[in-house]
PDB file of C-alpha atoms in Angstrom:
ATOM      1  CA  MET A  18      60.268  53.678 -21.454  1.00 39.00           C
ATOM      2  CA  ILE A  19      61.664  49.956 -21.887  1.00 37.00           C
ATOM      3  CA  LEU A  20      61.262  47.210 -19.288  1.00 42.00           C
ATOM      4  CA  ARG A  21      64.588  45.287 -18.697  1.00 40.00           C
ATOM      5  CA  LYS A  22      64.083  41.513 -19.211  1.00 45.00           C
ATOM      6  CA  ARG A  23      66.980  40.643 -16.935  1.00 44.00           C
ATOM      7  CA  GLY A  24      66.702  37.107 -15.665  1.00 42.00           C
ATOM      8  CA  SER A  25      64.626  35.885 -18.651  1.00 44.00           C
ATOM      9  CA  SER A  26      67.440  33.244 -19.687  1.00 46.00           C
ATOM     10  CA  VAL A  27      68.430  32.253 -16.422  1.00 61.00           C
ATOM     11  CA  GLY A  28      66.822  30.486 -13.275  1.00 74.00           C
ATOM     12  CA  ASN A  29      65.779  27.184 -12.248  1.00 81.00           C
ATOM     13  CA  LYS A  30      62.864  26.653 -14.904  1.00 76.00           C
ATOM     14  CA  VAL A  31      60.069  23.833 -14.688  1.00 88.00           C
ATOM     15  CA  MET A  32      58.385  21.597 -17.088  1.00 89.00           C
ATOM     16  CA  SER A  33      55.050  23.479 -18.449  1.00 91.00           C
ATOM     17  CA  ASN A  34      52.951  20.794 -16.813  1.00 92.00           C
ATOM     18  CA  GLU A  35      54.619  20.893 -13.518  1.00 94.00           C
ATOM     19  CA  VAL A  36      52.468  21.890 -10.582  1.00 95.00           C
ATOM     20  CA  LEU A  37      54.829  23.687  -8.095  1.00 96.00           C
ATOM     21  CA  TYR A  38      54.266  22.925  -4.310  1.00 92.00           C
ATOM     22  CA  HIS A  39      53.233  26.040  -2.706  1.00 97.00           C
ATOM     23  CA  ILE A  40      51.207  27.805  -5.120  1.00 97.00           C
ATOM     24  CA  GLY A  41      49.567  24.914  -6.667  1.00 97.00           C
ATOM     25  CA  ILE A  42      49.765  26.107 -10.646  1.00 97.00           C
ATOM     26  CA  SER A  43      51.830  25.522 -13.368  1.00 97.00           C
ATOM     27  CA  ALA A  44      53.616  27.499 -16.190  1.00 96.00           C
ATOM     28  CA  GLU A  45      50.942  25.869 -18.602  1.00 97.00           C
ATOM     29  CA  MET A  46      47.999  27.264 -16.657  1.00 97.00           C
ATOM     30  CA  LEU A  47      49.411  30.729 -16.864  1.00 97.00           C
ATOM     31  CA  LYS A  48      49.117  31.208 -20.805  1.00 97.00           C
ATOM     32  CA  GLY A  49      52.345  32.956 -21.138  1.00 97.00           C
ATOM     33  CA  ALA A  50      51.528  35.523 -18.279  1.00 98.00           C
ATOM     34  CA  GLU A  51      54.700  37.562 -17.473  1.00 98.00           C
ATOM     35  CA  TYR A  52      52.847  40.068 -15.021  1.00 98.00           C
ATOM     36  CA  ALA A  53      51.584  39.090 -11.733  1.00 98.00           C
ATOM     37  CA  LEU A  54      49.561  41.264  -9.154  1.00 98.00           C
ATOM     38  CA  LEU A  55      50.206  40.315  -5.679  1.00 98.00           C
ATOM     39  CA  PRO A  56      47.594  41.277  -3.263  1.00 98.00           C
ATOM     40  CA  GLY A  57      48.004  39.837   0.387  1.00 97.00           C
ATOM     41  CA  ASP A  58      44.392  38.970   1.090  1.00 97.00           C
ATOM     42  CA  PRO A  59      42.977  35.773  -1.105  1.00 97.00           C
ATOM     43  CA  GLY A  60      39.683  37.315  -0.740  1.00 96.00           C
ATOM     44  CA  ARG A  61      40.655  40.226  -2.780  1.00 96.00           C
ATOM     45  CA  VAL A  62      41.878  38.232  -5.654  1.00 98.00           C
ATOM     46  CA  GLU A  63      38.665  37.603  -7.583  1.00 98.00           C
ATOM     47  CA  ALA A  64      37.714  41.250  -7.632  1.00 97.00           C
ATOM     48  CA  LEU A  65      41.180  42.522  -8.551  1.00 98.00           C
ATOM     49  CA  ALA A  66      41.008  40.052 -11.539  1.00 98.00           C
ATOM     50  CA  ARG A  67      37.581  40.477 -12.641  1.00 98.00           C
ATOM     51  CA  ALA A  68      38.293  44.458 -12.489  1.00 97.00           C
ATOM     52  CA  LEU A  69      40.928  43.869 -15.138  1.00 98.00           C
ATOM     53  CA  GLY A  70      38.944  42.057 -17.677  1.00 96.00           C
ATOM     54  CA  THR A  71      37.596  38.749 -18.481  1.00 98.00           C
ATOM     55  CA  ALA A  72      39.186  36.395 -15.796  1.00 98.00           C
ATOM     56  CA  GLU A  73      39.018  32.813 -14.441  1.00 98.00           C
ATOM     57  CA  PRO A  74      40.264  31.123 -11.223  1.00 98.00           C
ATOM     58  CA  VAL A  75      43.339  28.980 -11.773  1.00 98.00           C
ATOM     59  CA  GLY A  76      44.316  27.754  -8.544  1.00 97.00           C
ATOM     60  CA  CYS A  77      43.851  27.805  -4.739  1.00 97.00           C
ATOM     61  CA  HIS A  78      46.480  26.389  -2.189  1.00 97.00           C
ATOM     62  CA  ARG A  79      47.434  27.338   1.327  1.00 97.00           C
ATOM     63  CA  GLU A  80      47.531  31.468   1.160  1.00 97.00           C
ATOM     64  CA  TYR A  81      47.969  31.411  -2.700  1.00 98.00           C
ATOM     65  CA  THR A  82      44.416  32.056  -4.533  1.00 98.00           C
ATOM     66  CA  SER A  83      45.379  32.509  -8.162  1.00 98.00           C
ATOM     67  CA  TRP A  84      43.163  33.971 -11.118  1.00 98.00           C
ATOM     68  CA  LEU A  85      44.165  34.875 -14.527  1.00 98.00           C
ATOM     69  CA  ALA A  86      42.887  37.822 -16.207  1.00 98.00           C
ATOM     70  CA  ASP A  87      42.847  38.907 -19.739  1.00 98.00           C
ATOM     71  CA  VAL A  88      44.402  42.554 -20.309  1.00 98.00           C
ATOM     72  CA  GLU A  89      44.472  43.800 -24.090  1.00 96.00           C
ATOM     73  CA  GLY A  90      44.775  40.229 -25.248  1.00 97.00           C
ATOM     74  CA  THR A  91      47.599  39.435 -22.601  1.00 98.00           C
ATOM     75  CA  SER A  92      47.471  37.100 -19.699  1.00 98.00           C
ATOM     76  CA  VAL A  93      47.902  38.750 -16.390  1.00 98.00           C
ATOM     77  CA  LEU A  94      48.098  36.575 -13.174  1.00 98.00           C
ATOM     78  CA  VAL A  95      46.691  37.983  -9.776  1.00 98.00           C
ATOM     79  CA  CYS A  96      47.923  35.715  -6.928  1.00 98.00           C
ATOM     80  CA  SER A  97      47.550  36.311  -3.208  1.00 98.00           C
ATOM     81  CA  THR A  98      50.325  36.037  -0.892  1.00 98.00           C
ATOM     82  CA  GLY A  99      49.077  36.235   2.556  1.00 97.00           C
ATOM     83  CA  MET A 100      50.466  38.241   5.169  1.00 96.00           C
ATOM     84  CA  GLY A 101      54.181  39.051   5.575  1.00 97.00           C
ATOM     85  CA  GLY A 102      57.663  38.513   3.624  1.00 98.00           C
ATOM     86  CA  PRO A 103      58.096  34.926   4.031  1.00 98.00           C
ATOM     87  CA  SER A 104      55.071  33.983   2.150  1.00 98.00           C
ATOM     88  CA  VAL A 105      55.848  36.832  -0.494  1.00 98.00           C
ATOM     89  CA  ALA A 106      59.278  35.281  -1.198  1.00 98.00           C
ATOM     90  CA  ILE A 107      57.932  31.630  -1.345  1.00 98.00           C
ATOM     91  CA  GLY A 108      55.336  32.844  -3.942  1.00 98.00           C
ATOM     92  CA  MET A 109      58.036  35.023  -5.951  1.00 98.00           C
ATOM     93  CA  GLU A 110      60.304  32.018  -6.126  1.00 97.00           C
ATOM     94  CA  GLU A 111      57.599  29.702  -7.629  1.00 97.00           C
ATOM     95  CA  LEU A 112      56.109  32.322  -9.871  1.00 98.00           C
ATOM     96  CA  ALA A 113      59.480  33.307 -11.184  1.00 97.00           C
ATOM     97  CA  ARG A 114      60.167  29.615 -12.025  1.00 97.00           C
ATOM     98  CA  LEU A 115      57.075  29.666 -14.284  1.00 97.00           C
ATOM     99  CA  GLY A 116      58.013  32.680 -16.142  1.00 97.00           C
ATOM    100  CA  ILE A 117      56.568  35.868 -14.239  1.00 98.00           C
ATOM    101  CA  LYS A 118      58.912  38.701 -14.722  1.00 98.00           C
ATOM    102  CA  ASN A 119      57.141  41.898 -13.365  1.00 98.00           C
ATOM    103  CA  PHE A 120      55.563  41.767  -9.840  1.00 98.00           C
ATOM    104  CA  ILE A 121      53.455  44.415  -8.524  1.00 98.00           C
ATOM    105  CA  ARG A 122      52.234  44.515  -4.764  1.00 98.00           C
ATOM    106  CA  VAL A 123      48.522  45.632  -4.529  1.00 98.00           C
ATOM    107  CA  GLY A 124      47.475  45.984  -1.257  1.00 95.00           C
ATOM    108  CA  THR A 125      46.327  48.259   1.810  1.00 97.00           C
ATOM    109  CA  THR A 126      48.550  50.186   3.971  1.00 98.00           C
ATOM    110  CA  GLY A 127      48.649  52.517   7.195  1.00 98.00           C
ATOM    111  CA  SER A 128      49.993  56.021   6.484  1.00 98.00           C
ATOM    112  CA  ILE A 129      52.281  57.778   8.943  1.00 98.00           C
ATOM    113  CA  GLN A 130      52.151  61.423   7.509  1.00 98.00           C
ATOM    114  CA  LYS A 131      49.556  64.001   8.052  1.00 98.00           C
ATOM    115  CA  ASP A 132      49.033  64.662   4.215  1.00 98.00           C
ATOM    116  CA  VAL A 133      48.657  61.125   3.263  1.00 98.00           C
ATOM    117  CA  GLU A 134      44.641  60.836   3.603  1.00 98.00           C
ATOM    118  CA  LEU A 135      42.346  57.725   4.178  1.00 98.00           C
ATOM    119  CA  GLY A 136      41.650  56.496   0.447  1.00 98.00           C
ATOM    120  CA  ASP A 137      44.795  58.032  -1.270  1.00 98.00           C
ATOM    121  CA  LEU A 138      47.235  55.612  -2.736  1.00 98.00           C
ATOM    122  CA  VAL A 139      50.825  55.161  -1.776  1.00 98.00           C
ATOM    123  CA  ILE A 140      53.408  54.194  -4.471  1.00 99.00           C
ATOM    124  CA  ASN A 141      56.574  52.900  -2.868  1.00 98.00           C
ATOM    125  CA  LYS A 142      59.974  53.484  -4.411  1.00 98.00           C
ATOM    126  CA  ALA A 143      61.730  52.005  -1.588  1.00 98.00           C
ATOM    127  CA  ALA A 144      61.332  50.179   1.771  1.00 98.00           C
ATOM    128  CA  VAL A 145      63.116  50.211   5.182  1.00 98.00           C
ATOM    129  CA  ARG A 146      64.067  46.526   5.841  1.00 98.00           C
ATOM    130  CA  LEU A 147      62.499  46.016   9.188  1.00 98.00           C
ATOM    131  CA  ASP A 148      61.931  42.576   8.263  1.00 98.00           C
ATOM    132  CA  GLY A 149      63.796  39.233   8.345  1.00 98.00           C
ATOM    133  CA  THR A 150      62.937  37.749   4.915  1.00 98.00           C
ATOM    134  CA  SER A 151      64.742  40.182   2.903  1.00 98.00           C
ATOM    135  CA  GLN A 152      68.126  39.376   4.894  1.00 98.00           C
ATOM    136  CA  HIS A 153      68.224  36.066   3.488  1.00 98.00           C
ATOM    137  CA  TYR A 154      68.533  37.380   0.079  1.00 98.00           C
ATOM    138  CA  ALA A 155      70.661  40.409   0.558  1.00 98.00           C
ATOM    139  CA  PRO A 156      72.901  41.989   3.233  1.00 98.00           C
ATOM    140  CA  LEU A 157      70.841  44.572   5.376  1.00 97.00           C
ATOM    141  CA  ASN A 158      73.140  47.581   3.713  1.00 97.00           C
ATOM    142  CA  PHE A 159      71.749  46.486   0.251  1.00 98.00           C
ATOM    143  CA  PRO A 160      68.957  48.833  -0.447  1.00 98.00           C
ATOM    144  CA  ALA A 161      65.233  47.642  -1.156  1.00 98.00           C
ATOM    145  CA  VAL A 162      64.264  49.811  -4.130  1.00 98.00           C
ATOM    146  CA  ALA A 163      61.620  49.177  -6.590  1.00 98.00           C
ATOM    147  CA  SER A 164      62.033  49.042 -10.370  1.00 98.00           C
ATOM    148  CA  PHE A 165      62.185  52.731 -11.766  1.00 98.00           C
ATOM    149  CA  GLU A 166      60.029  51.544 -14.902  1.00 98.00           C
ATOM    150  CA  LEU A 167      57.059  49.850 -13.085  1.00 98.00           C
ATOM    151  CA  THR A 168      57.121  52.815 -10.596  1.00 98.00           C
ATOM    152  CA  LEU A 169      56.806  55.463 -13.243  1.00 98.00           C
ATOM    153  CA  ALA A 170      54.248  53.502 -15.074  1.00 98.00           C
ATOM    154  CA  LEU A 171      52.035  53.552 -11.740  1.00 98.00           C
ATOM    155  CA  GLN A 172      52.626  57.279 -11.206  1.00 98.00           C
ATOM    156  CA  GLN A 173      51.574  58.138 -14.932  1.00 98.00           C
ATOM    157  CA  ALA A 174      48.418  56.027 -14.687  1.00 98.00           C
ATOM    158  CA  ALA A 175      47.379  57.754 -11.398  1.00 98.00           C
ATOM    159  CA  GLU A 176      48.128  61.173 -12.842  1.00 98.00           C
ATOM    160  CA  SER A 177      45.924  60.120 -16.017  1.00 98.00           C
ATOM    161  CA  LEU A 178      43.023  59.051 -13.741  1.00 98.00           C
ATOM    162  CA  SER A 179      43.480  62.032 -11.479  1.00 98.00           C
ATOM    163  CA  ILE A 180      43.771  59.863  -8.448  1.00 98.00           C
ATOM    164  CA  PRO A 181      45.464  61.393  -5.271  1.00 98.00           C
ATOM    165  CA  TYR A 182      48.623  59.229  -4.711  1.00 98.00           C
ATOM    166  CA  HIS A 183      51.930  59.922  -3.054  1.00 98.00           C
ATOM    167  CA  THR A 184      55.457  58.399  -3.808  1.00 98.00           C
ATOM    168  CA  GLY A 185      57.918  57.595  -1.098  1.00 98.00           C
ATOM    169  CA  ILE A 186      59.570  55.104   1.125  1.00 98.00           C
ATOM    170  CA  SER A 187      57.525  52.238   3.152  1.00 98.00           C
ATOM    171  CA  VAL A 188      58.600  50.922   6.543  1.00 98.00           C
ATOM    172  CA  SER A 189      58.373  46.920   5.977  1.00 98.00           C
ATOM    173  CA  SER A 190      57.790  45.383   9.379  1.00 98.00           C
ATOM    174  CA  ASP A 191      57.561  41.564  10.064  1.00 97.00           C
ATOM    175  CA  THR A 192      55.116  42.507  13.011  1.00 97.00           C
ATOM    176  CA  PHE A 193      51.731  44.437  12.785  1.00 97.00           C
ATOM    177  CA  TRP A 194      51.957  45.614  16.632  1.00 97.00           C
ATOM    178  CA  PRO A 195      55.543  46.160  18.238  1.00 98.00           C
ATOM    179  CA  GLY A 196      57.313  46.423  14.822  1.00 98.00           C
ATOM    180  CA  GLN A 197      54.935  49.203  13.825  1.00 98.00           C
ATOM    181  CA  GLU A 198      54.892  50.728  17.292  1.00 98.00           C
ATOM    182  CA  ARG A 199      51.321  49.899  18.057  1.00 97.00           C
ATOM    183  CA  TYR A 200      50.405  49.642  21.829  1.00 97.00           C
ATOM    184  CA  ASP A 201      46.896  48.320  21.383  1.00 95.00           C
ATOM    185  CA  SER A 202      47.996  44.691  21.408  1.00 96.00           C
ATOM    186  CA  TYR A 203      47.549  42.012  24.032  1.00 97.00           C
ATOM    187  CA  THR A 204      50.108  43.243  26.269  1.00 97.00           C
ATOM    188  CA  GLY A 205      50.703  46.748  24.951  1.00 97.00           C
ATOM    189  CA  TYR A 206      54.400  45.848  25.314  1.00 98.00           C
ATOM    190  CA  VAL A 207      56.794  47.342  22.727  1.00 98.00           C
ATOM    191  CA  ARG A 208      60.752  46.710  22.953  1.00 97.00           C
ATOM    192  CA  LYS A 209      62.651  49.611  24.093  1.00 98.00           C
ATOM    193  CA  SER A 210      64.649  49.591  20.795  1.00 97.00           C
ATOM    194  CA  LEU A 211      61.243  50.168  18.931  1.00 98.00           C
ATOM    195  CA  GLN A 212      59.815  52.797  21.193  1.00 98.00           C
ATOM    196  CA  GLY A 213      59.825  56.226  19.393  1.00 98.00           C
ATOM    197  CA  SER A 214      60.620  54.434  16.067  1.00 98.00           C
ATOM    198  CA  LEU A 215      57.210  55.769  14.577  1.00 98.00           C
ATOM    199  CA  GLN A 216      58.176  59.369  15.061  1.00 98.00           C
ATOM    200  CA  GLU A 217      61.711  58.481  13.820  1.00 98.00           C
ATOM    201  CA  TRP A 218      60.361  57.372  10.626  1.00 98.00           C
ATOM    202  CA  GLN A 219      58.026  60.371  10.136  1.00 98.00           C
ATOM    203  CA  ALA A 220      60.893  62.864  10.660  1.00 98.00           C
ATOM    204  CA  LEU A 221      62.747  60.687   7.851  1.00 98.00           C
ATOM    205  CA  GLY A 222      59.947  61.161   5.465  1.00 98.00           C
ATOM    206  CA  ALA A 223      58.804  57.582   5.493  1.00 98.00           C
ATOM    207  CA  LEU A 224      54.913  57.554   4.308  1.00 98.00           C
ATOM    208  CA  ASN A 225      53.661  54.381   5.546  1.00 98.00           C
ATOM    209  CA  TYR A 226      53.896  50.915   7.359  1.00 98.00           C
ATOM    210  CA  GLU A 227      53.023  47.625   5.724  1.00 98.00           C
ATOM    211  CA  MET A 228      54.396  44.255   5.873  1.00 98.00           C
ATOM    212  CA  GLU A 229      55.630  43.045   2.322  1.00 98.00           C
ATOM    213  CA  THR A 230      57.349  45.639   0.057  1.00 98.00           C
ATOM    214  CA  ALA A 231      60.992  45.053   1.570  1.00 98.00           C
ATOM    215  CA  ALA A 232      61.024  41.352   0.747  1.00 98.00           C
ATOM    216  CA  LEU A 233      59.177  42.069  -2.722  1.00 98.00           C
ATOM    217  CA  PHE A 234      61.788  44.488  -3.744  1.00 98.00           C
ATOM    218  CA  ILE A 235      64.900  42.548  -2.467  1.00 98.00           C
ATOM    219  CA  VAL A 236      63.765  39.271  -3.925  1.00 98.00           C
ATOM    220  CA  ALA A 237      63.192  40.654  -7.127  1.00 98.00           C
ATOM    221  CA  GLN A 238      66.257  42.443  -7.421  1.00 98.00           C
ATOM    222  CA  SER A 239      68.267  39.190  -6.492  1.00 98.00           C
ATOM    223  CA  PHE A 240      66.464  37.579  -9.304  1.00 98.00           C
ATOM    224  CA  GLY A 241      67.073  40.379 -11.637  1.00 98.00           C
ATOM    225  CA  LEU A 242      63.573  40.883 -12.129  1.00 98.00           C
ATOM    226  CA  GLN A 243      60.934  43.996 -11.791  1.00 98.00           C
ATOM    227  CA  ALA A 244      58.924  44.861  -8.867  1.00 98.00           C
ATOM    228  CA  ALA A 245      56.396  47.720  -7.653  1.00 98.00           C
ATOM    229  CA  SER A 246      54.268  48.401  -4.924  1.00 98.00           C
ATOM    230  CA  ILE A 247      50.804  50.180  -4.619  1.00 98.00           C
ATOM    231  CA  CYS A 248      48.629  50.318  -1.766  1.00 98.00           C
ATOM    232  CA  GLY A 249      45.450  52.012  -0.659  1.00 98.00           C
ATOM    233  CA  VAL A 250      45.527  53.968   2.888  1.00 98.00           C
ATOM    234  CA  VAL A 251      43.137  52.438   5.027  1.00 97.00           C
ATOM    235  CA  ALA A 252      44.430  53.649   8.440  1.00 97.00           C
ATOM    236  CA  LYS A 253      45.838  57.138   9.144  1.00 98.00           C
ATOM    237  CA  ARG A 254      48.129  56.593  12.221  1.00 97.00           C
ATOM    238  CA  THR A 255      48.569  60.387  12.793  1.00 97.00           C
ATOM    239  CA  ASP A 256      44.837  60.539  13.462  1.00 97.00           C
ATOM    240  CA  SER A 257      43.778  57.090  14.878  1.00 94.00           C
ATOM    241  CA  GLU A 258      44.652  53.501  15.196  1.00 92.00           C
ATOM    242  CA  LEU A 259      41.230  52.528  13.642  1.00 93.00           C
ATOM    243  CA  VAL A 260      40.824  50.996   9.980  1.00 94.00           C
ATOM    244  CA  ALA A 261      38.891  53.268   7.811  1.00 94.00           C
ATOM    245  CA  PRO A 262      34.993  52.846   7.385  1.00 95.00           C
ATOM    246  CA  PRO A 263      33.701  50.546   4.694  1.00 95.00           C
ATOM    247  CA  ASP A 264      33.195  53.461   2.369  1.00 96.00           C
ATOM    248  CA  LEU A 265      36.713  54.614   2.211  1.00 96.00           C
ATOM    249  CA  TYR A 266      38.242  51.150   2.355  1.00 95.00           C
ATOM    250  CA  GLU A 267      36.131  50.508  -0.878  1.00 96.00           C
ATOM    251  CA  LEU A 268      37.307  53.882  -2.332  1.00 97.00           C
ATOM    252  CA  ALA A 269      41.015  52.733  -1.607  1.00 97.00           C
ATOM    253  CA  SER A 270      40.352  49.394  -3.472  1.00 96.00           C
ATOM    254  CA  GLN A 271      38.558  50.905  -6.446  1.00 97.00           C
ATOM    255  CA  ARG A 272      41.478  53.180  -6.804  1.00 98.00           C
ATOM    256  CA  PHE A 273      44.205  50.764  -6.773  1.00 98.00           C
ATOM    257  CA  GLN A 274      42.284  48.554  -9.111  1.00 98.00           C
ATOM    258  CA  ALA A 275      41.963  51.323 -11.706  1.00 98.00           C
ATOM    259  CA  VAL A 276      45.649  52.392 -11.494  1.00 98.00           C
ATOM    260  CA  VAL A 277      46.798  48.886 -11.961  1.00 98.00           C
ATOM    261  CA  LYS A 278      44.588  48.168 -15.044  1.00 98.00           C
ATOM    262  CA  LYS A 279      45.454  51.522 -16.525  1.00 98.00           C
ATOM    263  CA  THR A 280      49.113  50.602 -15.677  1.00 98.00           C
ATOM    264  CA  LEU A 281      48.759  47.204 -17.367  1.00 98.00           C
ATOM    265  CA  GLN A 282      47.026  48.348 -20.223  1.00 98.00           C
ATOM    266  CA  ASP A 283      49.665  51.022 -21.300  1.00 98.00           C
ATOM    267  CA  LEU A 284      52.546  48.760 -20.566  1.00 98.00           C
ATOM    268  CA  ILE A 285      50.884  45.931 -22.847  1.00 97.00           C
ATOM    269  CA  LYS A 286      50.001  48.423 -25.505  1.00 96.00           C
ATOM    270  CA  ALA A 287      53.542  49.617 -25.700  1.00 94.00           C
ATOM    271  CA  GLY A 288      54.758  46.221 -25.951  1.00 92.00           C
ATOM    272  CA  LYS A 289      56.600  46.148 -22.559  1.00 87.00           C
TER     273      LYS A 289
END
């Protein structure tokens, strides 16, 4: 398995000690890292970095909290993005300029299929572009798809660890309530064009709702770089609108930490 290194010789690069405006870190701080794990929640960064191995903080600015971990002697960045596509794209723009070539979103999600249980992992191979950010990088009829190589590596890692996972399509929405057809919002109002959309995505076989993957895939593709997405299921929309209790939430977190660690170890050992 070979990870393409497209984009490695192009792009608006920076001086090694230049600290970029939004993420607050420089290429020098990354120590040659080419892989970045992108959780949404800044509060999840430290635990994820420490789960990978020896880790240290490198920056904290706005929603972008960054730690650097050592995996098999190779530096790996863990950087939060906050919620939604715009902050994902801003982070990716600056991280790409610092030399990051492989982006793996690591987060939580709500499942919309009955067989996708709380605590399971969802590995998205593509995303419905129910967002605005991705449309600033590619026309809407351009597909939001993951890196085949990174996606396969995540699948193989999950299988080797006997962790339950599902591979399929995400619905990436810019909103948590109307775009995901939730009616427990302040007004309970969902636009007519979105009413019934949950049932439609279910009928089409989509697995989950979240808010970042479409932007992640499109931005990476437009840069000629690699992106994948793995999320733990913390809400099962076919049963309830409630978030999973703490024990299941923690189980999902432990599982995606284990899978991304195994994935990185395997890729790095193979020289990818």
